[in-house]
């Protein structure tokens, strides 16, 4: 009979410090998801993070257990929140020494020629206390209102600089977040939206539209927070927070501009 190999994971930590999170990060998995609640499954290349805490009684975490849970659960089609519920429950079951689990699912999506990155997160402990986190990022166009105002004053001409900008939204709540309207709300905030293919006439119309709606990066962040909080307050409970990060890739400066803000209720 072959002796079982020694498992050093179960040795006491030589430095007795409790670790908040230990896990696997950015594991790529092809999985079927019902992302838009249409009872239609589509195959996505998703990126998964799985973390648990680690007590001082354990030197290392059994990360292969998390991988096994993910492989087993990535076969059948599920809605994102349902998938994360099952993953966190199973991860806590196989990591008997841990008191909490955090699982995130990142999926790039194209909706009507607009690109988004969705990130769903679920943080749960053994007392069933749960925090749902939805993050979304997308890119659009802004135009500088300051340069536009100065050009109108000096030369009575609409002249300004435009640039790409990224909005990153993070919403946290104690219940699953309905995200169906979020992409459209965020896209509506920009001065204009990026297009893959434009005729010369369509291009001129887009530039005119952007010039009619110039925005500072500060405007972009505040407008996003305002739009999202107004929408979410109607459907989400108390203890919900919205955080927004807006970043402008300046076209005439040798730096970017970044603005961060949040609101909770």
mmCIF file of N, CA, C and O in Angstrom, residues 11 34 75 158 189:
data_model
loop_
_atom_site.group_PDB
_atom_site.id
_atom_site.type_symbol
_atom_site.label_atom_id
_atom_site.label_comp_id
_atom_site.label_asym_id
_atom_site.label_seq_id
_atom_site.Cartn_x
_atom_site.Cartn_y
_atom_site.Cartn_z
ATOM 1 N N UNK A 11 -0.206 22.436 7.649
ATOM 2 C CA UNK A 11 0.710 22.876 8.696
ATOM 3 C C UNK A 11 0.267 24.255 9.193
ATOM 4 O O UNK A 11 -0.369 25.022 8.469
ATOM 5 N N UNK A 34 -26.824 32.772 -19.537
ATOM 6 C CA UNK A 34 -28.035 33.516 -19.903
ATOM 7 C C UNK A 34 -27.845 34.917 -19.344
ATOM 8 O O UNK A 34 -28.324 35.244 -18.276
ATOM 9 N N UNK A 75 -20.396 23.929 -16.834
ATOM 10 C CA UNK A 75 -20.940 23.096 -17.913
ATOM 11 C C UNK A 75 -22.351 23.514 -18.295
ATOM 12 O O UNK A 75 -22.670 23.690 -19.474
ATOM 13 N N UNK A 158 -17.042 77.297 -33.335
ATOM 14 C CA UNK A 158 -17.063 76.136 -32.450
ATOM 15 C C UNK A 158 -15.807 75.303 -32.698
ATOM 16 O O UNK A 158 -15.746 74.500 -33.632
ATOM 17 N N UNK A 189 -24.632 58.963 -21.268
ATOM 18 C CA UNK A 189 -23.952 60.036 -20.540
ATOM 19 C C UNK A 189 -22.909 60.746 -21.411
ATOM 20 O O UNK A 189 -22.701 61.961 -21.290
#
